[in-house]
Short mmCIF file of C-alpha atoms in Angstrom, two decimals:
data_model
loop_
_atom_site.label_atom_id
_atom_site.label_comp_id
_atom_site.label_asym_id
_atom_site.label_seq_id
_atom_site.Cartn_x
_atom_site.Cartn_y
_atom_site.Cartn_z
CA MET D 1178 0.05 0.11 0.18
CA GLU D 1179 1.53 3.33 -1.02
CA PRO D 1180 1.48 5.82 1.67
CA VAL D 1181 -0.83 9.28 2.09
CA TRP D 1182 0.99 12.12 2.67
CA THR D 1183 -1.63 14.25 4.39
CA TYR D 1184 -0.33 17.83 5.67
CA SER D 1185 0.52 16.91 9.32
CA SER D 1186 2.64 14.52 7.66
CA LEU D 1187 4.97 17.22 5.28
CA ARG D 1188 4.97 19.44 8.15
CA SER D 1189 6.21 16.80 10.62
CA PHE D 1190 9.03 16.19 7.97
CA LEU D 1191 10.02 19.91 7.74
CA PRO D 1192 12.46 19.55 10.63
CA PHE D 1193 14.07 17.19 9.27
CA CYS D 1194 14.48 18.96 6.19
CA PHE D 1195 15.87 21.84 7.96
CA LEU D 1196 17.91 20.03 9.79
CA SER D 1197 19.46 18.53 6.78
CA PHE D 1198 20.42 22.04 5.38
CA ILE D 1199 22.22 23.29 8.35
CA LEU D 1200 24.26 20.15 8.81
CA TYR D 1201 25.20 20.10 5.23
CA PHE D 1202 26.37 23.90 4.62
CA ASP D 1203 28.09 24.03 8.00
CA PHE D 1204 29.84 20.80 7.50
CA GLY D 1205 30.83 21.26 4.30
CA GLY D 1206 28.40 18.54 2.76
CA GLY D 1207 29.45 15.80 5.57
CA VAL D 1208 26.51 15.06 7.69
CA MET D 1209 28.16 14.31 11.40
CA VAL D 1210 31.56 15.73 12.49
CA GLN D 1211 34.13 12.89 13.12
CA ALA D 1212 37.57 12.29 13.48
CA PHE D 1213 37.79 9.13 11.55
CA ILE D 1214 35.06 8.63 9.14
CA GLY D 1215 34.68 4.45 8.39
CA THR D 1216 37.73 2.46 9.16
CA PHE D 1217 40.17 3.05 6.41
CA GLY D 1218 42.58 5.98 5.67
CA VAL D 1219 45.99 6.94 3.94
CA ASN D 1220 49.17 8.81 4.84
CA TYR D 1221 49.91 11.26 1.61
CA GLY D 1222 53.79 12.31 2.45
CA ARG D 1223 55.41 14.61 -0.16
CA VAL D 1224 59.37 13.58 0.09
CA ALA D 1225 59.61 13.62 -3.36
CA ASP D 1226 60.14 16.01 -6.35
CA ASN D 1227 58.11 13.80 -8.92
CA ILE D 1228 54.29 12.91 -7.38
CA PRO D 1229 51.42 14.55 -8.69
CA THR D 1230 50.06 17.32 -7.45
CA PRO D 1231 48.09 18.25 -4.57
CA GLU D 1232 44.81 18.27 -6.85
CA GLY D 1233 45.77 14.51 -8.72
CA ALA D 1234 46.13 13.59 -5.05
CA VAL D 1235 42.63 14.21 -4.44
CA THR D 1236 41.20 13.10 -7.54
CA LEU D 1237 43.26 9.71 -6.54
CA LEU D 1238 41.89 9.57 -3.17
CA LYS D 1239 38.22 10.43 -4.49
CA ALA D 1240 38.20 7.98 -6.71
CA ALA D 1241 39.68 5.16 -4.36
CA LYS D 1242 36.49 6.42 -2.05
CA ILE D 1243 39.06 7.24 0.64
CA ARG D 1244 37.88 9.72 3.44
CA ASN D 1245 40.01 10.40 5.43
CA VAL D 1246 44.03 11.24 5.20
CA LYS D 1247 46.69 12.16 7.48
CA ILE D 1248 49.84 14.55 5.96
CA TYR D 1249 53.01 15.77 7.49
CA ASP D 1250 52.52 19.24 7.97
CA ALA D 1251 50.09 21.95 7.10
CA ASP D 1252 51.26 23.25 3.53
CA HIS D 1253 48.66 25.50 2.23
CA THR D 1254 48.73 24.54 -1.04
CA VAL D 1255 48.17 20.82 -0.11
CA LEU D 1256 45.01 22.59 2.46
CA GLN D 1257 43.94 24.47 -0.56
CA ALA D 1258 43.34 21.34 -2.57
CA PHE D 1259 41.52 19.25 -0.22
CA SER D 1260 38.85 22.24 -0.26
CA GLY D 1261 35.39 21.17 -1.17
CA SER D 1262 36.61 17.45 -1.49
CA GLY D 1263 34.66 15.93 1.93
CA ILE D 1264 37.71 14.55 3.09
CA ASP D 1265 38.75 14.34 6.09
CA VAL D 1266 42.21 15.60 6.56
CA VAL D 1267 44.85 15.35 9.89
CA VAL D 1268 47.45 17.72 9.75
CA CYS D 1269 50.61 17.67 11.77
CA ILE D 1270 52.80 19.83 13.77
CA PRO D 1271 56.63 19.13 13.30
CA ASN D 1272 58.83 17.98 16.01
CA GLU D 1273 61.22 20.65 15.81
CA ASN D 1274 58.53 22.82 16.96
CA LEU D 1275 57.56 20.84 20.06
CA ILE D 1276 59.90 22.50 22.35
CA ASP D 1277 58.44 26.40 21.42
CA PHE D 1278 55.03 25.25 21.32
CA SER D 1279 55.82 23.81 25.22
CA VAL D 1280 57.05 26.92 27.14
CA ASN D 1281 55.13 29.34 24.91
CA GLU D 1282 51.46 28.91 24.89
CA GLU D 1283 50.95 32.13 21.63
CA ARG D 1284 53.28 29.83 19.45
CA PRO D 1285 50.34 26.79 18.99
CA LEU D 1286 47.75 29.54 18.67
CA GLU D 1287 49.49 31.59 15.96
CA TRP D 1288 50.62 27.85 14.12
CA ILE D 1289 46.14 27.28 14.58
CA LYS D 1290 45.21 30.62 13.43
CA VAL D 1291 48.20 30.71 9.94
CA ASN D 1292 47.38 26.88 9.24
CA VAL D 1293 43.70 25.44 10.19
CA GLN D 1294 41.29 28.20 10.57
CA PRO D 1295 41.79 29.53 7.43
CA PHE D 1296 40.93 26.76 5.21
CA LEU D 1297 37.92 25.54 7.31
CA PRO D 1298 35.15 24.59 6.67
CA ASP D 1299 35.60 24.11 3.18
CA THR D 1300 38.66 22.07 4.10
CA HIS D 1301 37.87 19.00 6.98
CA ILE D 1302 40.23 19.72 8.94
CA ARG D 1303 39.64 16.84 12.08
CA GLY D 1304 42.90 16.40 13.69
CA ILE D 1305 46.14 17.89 14.74
CA ALA D 1306 49.05 15.57 15.43
CA VAL D 1307 51.27 16.81 17.66
CA GLY D 1308 54.90 15.63 16.27
CA ASN D 1309 55.18 11.86 14.90
CA GLU D 1310 56.90 9.21 17.19
CA ILE D 1311 58.46 11.34 19.70
CA LEU D 1312 58.40 9.10 22.74
CA GLY D 1313 61.23 6.80 22.90
CA GLY D 1314 63.64 9.09 20.47
CA ASP D 1315 65.45 12.68 21.78
CA PRO D 1316 64.23 12.92 25.27
CA ASN D 1317 64.53 16.57 24.58
CA ILE D 1318 61.63 16.56 22.92
CA ALA D 1319 60.00 13.66 24.75
CA GLU D 1320 60.02 16.21 27.59
CA ALA D 1321 58.33 19.04 25.62
CA LEU D 1322 55.56 16.59 24.00
CA VAL D 1323 52.78 16.93 27.03
CA GLY D 1324 53.49 20.71 27.37
CA ALA D 1325 53.13 21.17 23.36
CA PHE D 1326 49.99 18.85 22.95
CA LYS D 1327 48.55 20.69 26.17
CA ASN D 1328 48.99 23.90 24.40
CA VAL D 1329 47.71 22.68 21.21
CA TYR D 1330 44.55 21.93 22.74
CA SER D 1331 44.26 25.28 24.76
CA SER D 1332 44.33 27.10 21.83
CA LEU D 1333 41.76 25.16 19.73
CA ASP D 1334 39.85 25.60 22.59
CA ARG D 1335 40.04 29.12 22.79
CA LEU D 1336 38.99 29.18 19.24
CA GLN D 1337 35.75 27.47 20.12
CA LEU D 1338 37.44 24.63 17.70
CA ALA D 1339 37.97 21.77 20.36
CA ASP D 1340 34.94 19.86 19.85
CA SER D 1341 35.59 19.19 15.94
CA ILE D 1342 39.16 19.09 15.99
CA GLU D 1343 41.03 16.00 17.75
CA VAL D 1344 44.68 16.50 19.32
CA LEU D 1345 46.56 13.29 19.13
CA THR D 1346 50.32 12.02 18.82
CA PRO D 1347 51.69 9.03 17.17
CA HIS D 1348 53.96 6.71 18.62
CA SER D 1349 56.36 3.95 17.13
CA LEU D 1350 55.93 0.27 18.43
CA ALA D 1351 59.16 1.40 20.41
CA VAL D 1352 56.90 2.48 23.23
CA LEU D 1353 56.09 -1.05 24.14
CA GLY D 1354 58.83 -2.88 26.26
CA SER D 1355 57.22 -6.01 25.55
CA SER D 1356 54.09 -7.31 22.87
CA TYR D 1357 54.41 -10.80 22.61
CA PRO D 1358 52.37 -12.70 23.62
CA PRO D 1359 49.79 -9.47 22.98
CA SER D 1360 48.69 -9.70 26.09
CA SER D 1361 51.80 -9.47 28.25
CA GLY D 1362 51.61 -5.63 26.55
CA ALA D 1363 53.71 -2.88 28.41
CA PHE D 1364 55.26 0.84 27.93
CA GLN D 1365 59.05 1.00 28.06
CA GLU D 1366 59.89 2.15 31.99
CA SER D 1367 61.51 4.99 30.26
CA VAL D 1368 59.12 6.53 28.43
CA LEU D 1369 56.16 6.33 31.43
CA PRO D 1370 57.34 9.45 32.71
CA PHE D 1371 55.93 11.02 29.53
CA MET D 1372 53.42 9.03 28.56
CA LEU D 1373 51.18 8.53 32.02
CA PRO D 1374 50.73 12.27 32.10
CA LEU D 1375 49.86 11.98 28.23
CA LEU D 1376 47.53 9.46 28.52
CA GLU D 1377 45.86 10.93 31.22
CA PHE D 1378 45.17 14.30 29.74
CA SER D 1379 44.07 12.63 26.64
CA SER D 1380 41.49 10.91 28.25
CA LYS D 1381 40.21 13.72 30.16
CA ILE D 1382 39.96 15.21 26.63
CA GLY D 1383 38.58 12.35 24.49
CA SER D 1384 41.72 11.60 22.46
CA HIS D 1385 42.58 8.17 21.32
CA PHE D 1386 45.91 6.03 21.76
CA TYR D 1387 47.39 6.45 17.93
CA ILE D 1388 50.35 4.03 17.08
CA ASN D 1389 52.21 3.31 14.16
CA LEU D 1390 52.73 -0.65 13.17
CA TYR D 1391 54.48 -2.54 10.41
CA PRO D 1392 54.60 -6.63 10.26
CA PHE D 1393 56.67 -5.61 7.42
CA PHE D 1394 59.89 -4.50 9.58
CA ALA D 1395 59.19 -7.65 11.79
CA TYR D 1396 59.04 -9.78 8.87
CA LYS D 1397 62.36 -8.37 7.52
CA ASP D 1398 64.27 -8.44 10.65
CA ASP D 1399 63.53 -12.13 11.33
CA PRO D 1400 62.78 -14.31 8.18
CA ASP D 1401 63.82 -17.65 9.27
CA HIS D 1402 61.52 -17.19 12.22
CA VAL D 1403 58.09 -14.95 11.29
CA ASP D 1404 55.49 -16.90 9.17
CA ILE D 1405 55.22 -14.16 6.62
CA LYS D 1406 51.39 -15.55 6.01
CA TYR D 1407 50.96 -14.07 9.48
CA THR D 1408 52.37 -11.27 8.55
CA LEU D 1409 50.38 -10.95 5.04
CA PHE D 1410 46.71 -11.63 6.73
CA GLN D 1411 46.96 -15.59 4.99
CA SER D 1412 45.58 -18.61 6.29
CA ASN D 1413 48.06 -19.91 9.12
CA PRO D 1414 48.28 -22.18 11.83
CA GLY D 1415 48.32 -18.29 14.26
CA VAL D 1416 49.64 -17.44 17.11
CA TYR D 1417 47.59 -18.90 20.99
CA ASP D 1418 47.47 -16.25 23.84
CA ALA D 1419 47.18 -18.83 26.93
CA LYS D 1420 46.56 -15.92 29.22
CA THR D 1421 44.01 -14.25 27.71
CA ASP D 1422 42.80 -17.63 25.78
CA LEU D 1423 42.42 -15.60 22.64
CA HIS D 1424 43.53 -16.92 19.08
CA TYR D 1425 45.29 -14.70 16.60
CA ASP D 1426 45.84 -15.22 12.73
CA ASN D 1427 47.48 -12.45 11.73
CA MET D 1428 50.51 -10.13 13.49
CA LEU D 1429 48.86 -6.85 12.86
CA ASP D 1430 45.69 -7.26 15.56
CA ALA D 1431 48.63 -8.85 17.76
CA GLN D 1432 50.29 -5.83 18.02
CA ILE D 1433 47.29 -3.10 18.41
CA ASP D 1434 46.40 -5.72 21.38
CA ALA D 1435 49.17 -5.77 22.79
CA ALA D 1436 48.81 -1.78 22.52
CA TYR D 1437 45.91 -2.12 24.12
CA ALA D 1438 47.49 -4.55 26.93
CA ALA D 1439 49.84 -1.81 27.41
CA LEU D 1440 46.80 0.63 28.18
CA GLU D 1441 44.98 -1.48 30.47
CA SER D 1442 48.62 -2.33 32.82
CA VAL D 1443 48.46 2.03 33.70
CA GLY D 1444 44.57 2.04 33.80
CA TYR D 1445 43.66 3.11 30.49
CA ASP D 1446 41.63 -0.39 29.05
CA LYS D 1447 38.86 2.00 28.17
CA MET D 1448 40.94 4.74 25.40
CA GLU D 1449 40.91 3.16 21.77
CA VAL D 1450 43.77 2.42 19.44
CA ARG D 1451 43.60 3.53 15.85
CA VAL D 1452 46.92 2.95 13.55
CA THR D 1453 48.10 6.05 12.20
CA GLU D 1454 50.67 3.83 9.68
CA THR D 1455 51.19 0.43 8.33
CA GLY D 1456 52.12 -0.80 5.13
CA TRP D 1457 54.02 -3.07 3.12
CA PRO D 1458 56.47 -1.82 0.49
CA SER D 1459 56.86 -3.05 -3.27
CA GLU D 1460 60.32 -3.01 -3.62
CA GLY D 1461 63.23 -2.65 -1.06
CA ASP D 1462 67.51 -3.86 -0.94
CA GLU D 1463 68.98 -7.50 -1.61
CA ASN D 1464 68.59 -8.13 2.86
CA GLU D 1465 65.26 -6.39 2.89
CA ALA D 1466 63.02 -10.07 3.32
CA GLY D 1467 59.57 -9.68 1.73
CA ALA D 1468 59.91 -6.23 0.22
CA ASN D 1469 58.30 -7.42 -3.17
CA PRO D 1470 55.21 -6.13 -5.49
CA HIS D 1471 53.27 -9.47 -4.49
CA ASN D 1472 53.95 -9.31 -0.76
CA ALA D 1473 52.58 -5.16 -0.78
CA ARG D 1474 49.58 -5.85 -2.37
CA THR D 1475 48.97 -9.17 -0.82
CA TYR D 1476 49.20 -7.15 2.63
CA ASN D 1477 47.70 -3.96 1.77
CA PHE D 1478 44.56 -5.50 -0.47
CA ASN D 1479 44.13 -7.69 2.98
CA LEU D 1480 44.20 -5.34 5.34
CA TYR D 1481 41.80 -3.13 3.31
CA LYS D 1482 39.31 -5.91 3.01
CA ARG D 1483 39.28 -6.68 6.66
CA LEU D 1484 39.02 -2.93 7.37
CA LEU D 1485 35.63 -2.70 4.89
CA LYS D 1486 33.99 -5.54 7.77
CA LYS D 1487 34.30 -3.17 10.13
CA LYS D 1488 36.00 -5.91 12.77
CA GLY D 1489 37.48 -5.46 16.01
CA THR D 1490 40.34 -7.66 17.24
CA PRO D 1491 40.39 -10.46 19.21
CA LEU D 1492 40.21 -8.78 22.47
CA LYS D 1493 38.48 -5.52 21.49
CA PRO D 1494 35.51 -6.91 19.01
CA LYS D 1495 33.27 -4.52 19.54
CA ILE D 1496 35.92 -1.79 18.14
CA PRO D 1497 36.30 -1.35 14.83
CA VAL D 1498 40.02 -1.47 13.75
CA ARG D 1499 40.38 2.37 12.22
CA VAL D 1500 43.99 2.51 10.26
CA PHE D 1501 45.73 4.68 7.81
CA LEU D 1502 47.85 3.25 5.45
CA PHE D 1503 51.68 4.33 4.48
CA ALA D 1504 51.31 5.45 1.81
CA LEU D 1505 49.44 7.35 -1.08
CA PHE D 1506 52.61 8.10 -3.18
CA ASN D 1507 56.34 6.28 -3.78
CA GLU D 1508 58.47 9.01 -2.11
CA ASN D 1509 61.89 9.31 -4.26
CA LEU D 1510 63.63 11.59 -1.94
CA LYS D 1511 63.30 9.51 1.53
CA PRO D 1512 66.31 8.58 2.99
CA GLY D 1513 67.14 5.03 3.96
CA PRO D 1514 66.96 1.38 2.71
CA SER D 1515 64.93 1.29 -0.61
CA SER D 1516 61.95 0.10 1.23
CA GLU D 1517 61.50 3.54 2.38
CA ARG D 1518 60.86 5.17 -1.28
CA HIS D 1519 57.90 2.28 -2.58
CA PHE D 1520 55.19 1.83 0.05
CA GLY D 1521 53.07 3.87 -2.25
CA LEU D 1522 49.66 2.53 -3.49
CA PHE D 1523 50.97 4.52 -6.55
CA LYS D 1524 53.81 5.39 -8.29
CA ALA D 1525 55.09 9.00 -9.41
CA ASP D 1526 53.58 8.93 -12.08
CA GLY D 1527 49.98 8.74 -10.61
CA SER D 1528 49.36 5.25 -11.66
CA VAL D 1529 48.92 2.45 -9.69
CA ALA D 1530 51.63 0.40 -8.18
CA TYR D 1531 50.29 -2.91 -7.99
CA ASN D 1532 46.42 -3.79 -8.12
CA MET D 1533 44.42 -2.87 -5.52
CA GLY D 1534 40.99 -2.07 -7.75
CA PHE D 1535 41.80 1.19 -7.23
CA THR D 1536 41.81 3.54 -10.70
CA GLY D 1537 46.03 5.59 -11.18
CA LEU D 1538 45.89 9.13 -13.20
CA ARG D 1539 47.45 7.37 -15.48
CA SER D 1540 47.16 3.46 -16.76
CA SER D 1541 49.93 1.04 -16.46
CA ASP D 1542 50.92 1.44 -20.09
CA GLY D 1543 51.64 5.23 -19.41
CA SER D 1544 48.54 6.49 -21.18
CA SER D 1545 46.24 9.53 -19.32
CA SER D 1546 43.21 7.87 -17.63
CA LEU D 1547 39.78 9.66 -17.87
CA LEU D 1548 39.86 10.20 -14.19
CA SER D 1549 38.95 14.41 -13.45
CA LEU D 1550 37.87 16.34 -10.38
CA LYS D 1551 34.54 17.11 -12.34
CA GLY D 1552 34.00 14.31 -13.61
CA ILE D 1553 34.11 12.36 -9.56
CA GLY D 1554 32.72 15.55 -8.21
CA SER D 1555 29.25 15.11 -9.71
CA GLN D 1556 29.17 11.70 -8.71
CA GLY D 1557 29.94 9.70 -6.07
CA TRP D 1558 29.93 11.09 -2.55
CA LEU D 1559 27.63 14.48 -4.07
CA VAL D 1560 23.97 12.43 -5.23
CA PRO D 1561 23.03 11.47 -1.28
CA TYR D 1562 23.18 14.70 -0.20
CA SER D 1563 21.85 16.68 -3.55
CA PHE D 1564 18.89 13.79 -3.71
CA VAL D 1565 18.24 15.16 0.44
CA LEU D 1566 18.34 19.14 -0.88
CA SER D 1567 15.98 18.02 -3.83
CA ALA D 1568 13.83 15.69 -1.29
CA CYS D 1569 13.27 18.37 1.22
CA ALA D 1570 12.76 21.00 -1.75
CA ALA D 1571 9.66 19.17 -2.88
CA THR D 1572 8.68 18.41 0.33
CA LEU D 1573 8.67 22.14 1.19
CA LEU D 1574 6.89 23.27 -2.34
CA MET D 1575 4.59 20.62 -1.53
CA VAL D 1576 3.60 21.64 2.40
CA LEU D 1577 3.12 25.73 0.80
CA THR D 1578 0.92 24.91 -2.04
CA THR D 1579 -1.75 22.55 0.30
#
């Protein structure tokens, strides 16, 4: 039976329409303000002199339906390119700024006024990373982390942005003194003087625990004893944790749960763990076992499929794993071993590094792709919002003419 639209029922629908208009225009087309939409994002590094323009990067991200991106600075050209894209962006305050930011409350305020506030709301800046992998490194910067972190949040609060922009800091796996089996996860004693006040403040403001995890490095360092299938999300015997009676069929889940165990050991069992970096290189030096296109594709594709299921870990099955994959492009100027320059989903010319179902700016034979910002912008994400607006407008017209 078809529904009958009465005058009263149409009028009752108007508040929803009004709210839809408010949400649409206030948040640039997004219905909800979130620090991380869905479960999958990507790191957009630019330590290269041959990668596509920021506009090209936005094209690739939109074509792949990737809604979250993290950059390692707050470059104005990049932030402008993301304007109107609907993609949520995490920007980063470089490590070298932290000491100054920790002792001078006005410095982070000035930084946000210059590098964040002017781009809102058209560019969806949803997070500010205060440095990267600070703890366990330079002790001078480690001492500055908590003060800088608090001052960045205070600055956002003064600008009335604290409710829409999360303050975070990514850690390396090195902050854990033990991680195997997962239930033995515990923080390094040397980082506890800085980690504990950081966790206390993060808990108060609702920030999450962010960590960079790379099963590739565990395999590369000990290929004779680490099962590569366990690192690549393939069928394998897995690992049994007797303390928790939990079984792990992949290393990333085990590493995440080791972080959860470390948090629980210091009283923060309710804090969510999110992965700010993980990935697998498609090329490496002779001594970098496993660095090849097949393994890179296997790891990233299997991880991507897993994230789409919005599953949790064995220890936290109800909390979906959220991951920023590393990285969008191969970066030819990165120092270190060859693998560091080959973590990209896409090559420098914008073609795919391997088949994950994504479409590149160029095909594998070097010809131009049909992708364009205009074409992508006219479909996909904008369709639901156009439908909502059109439906509300039609409803309003029916009510007014009844």
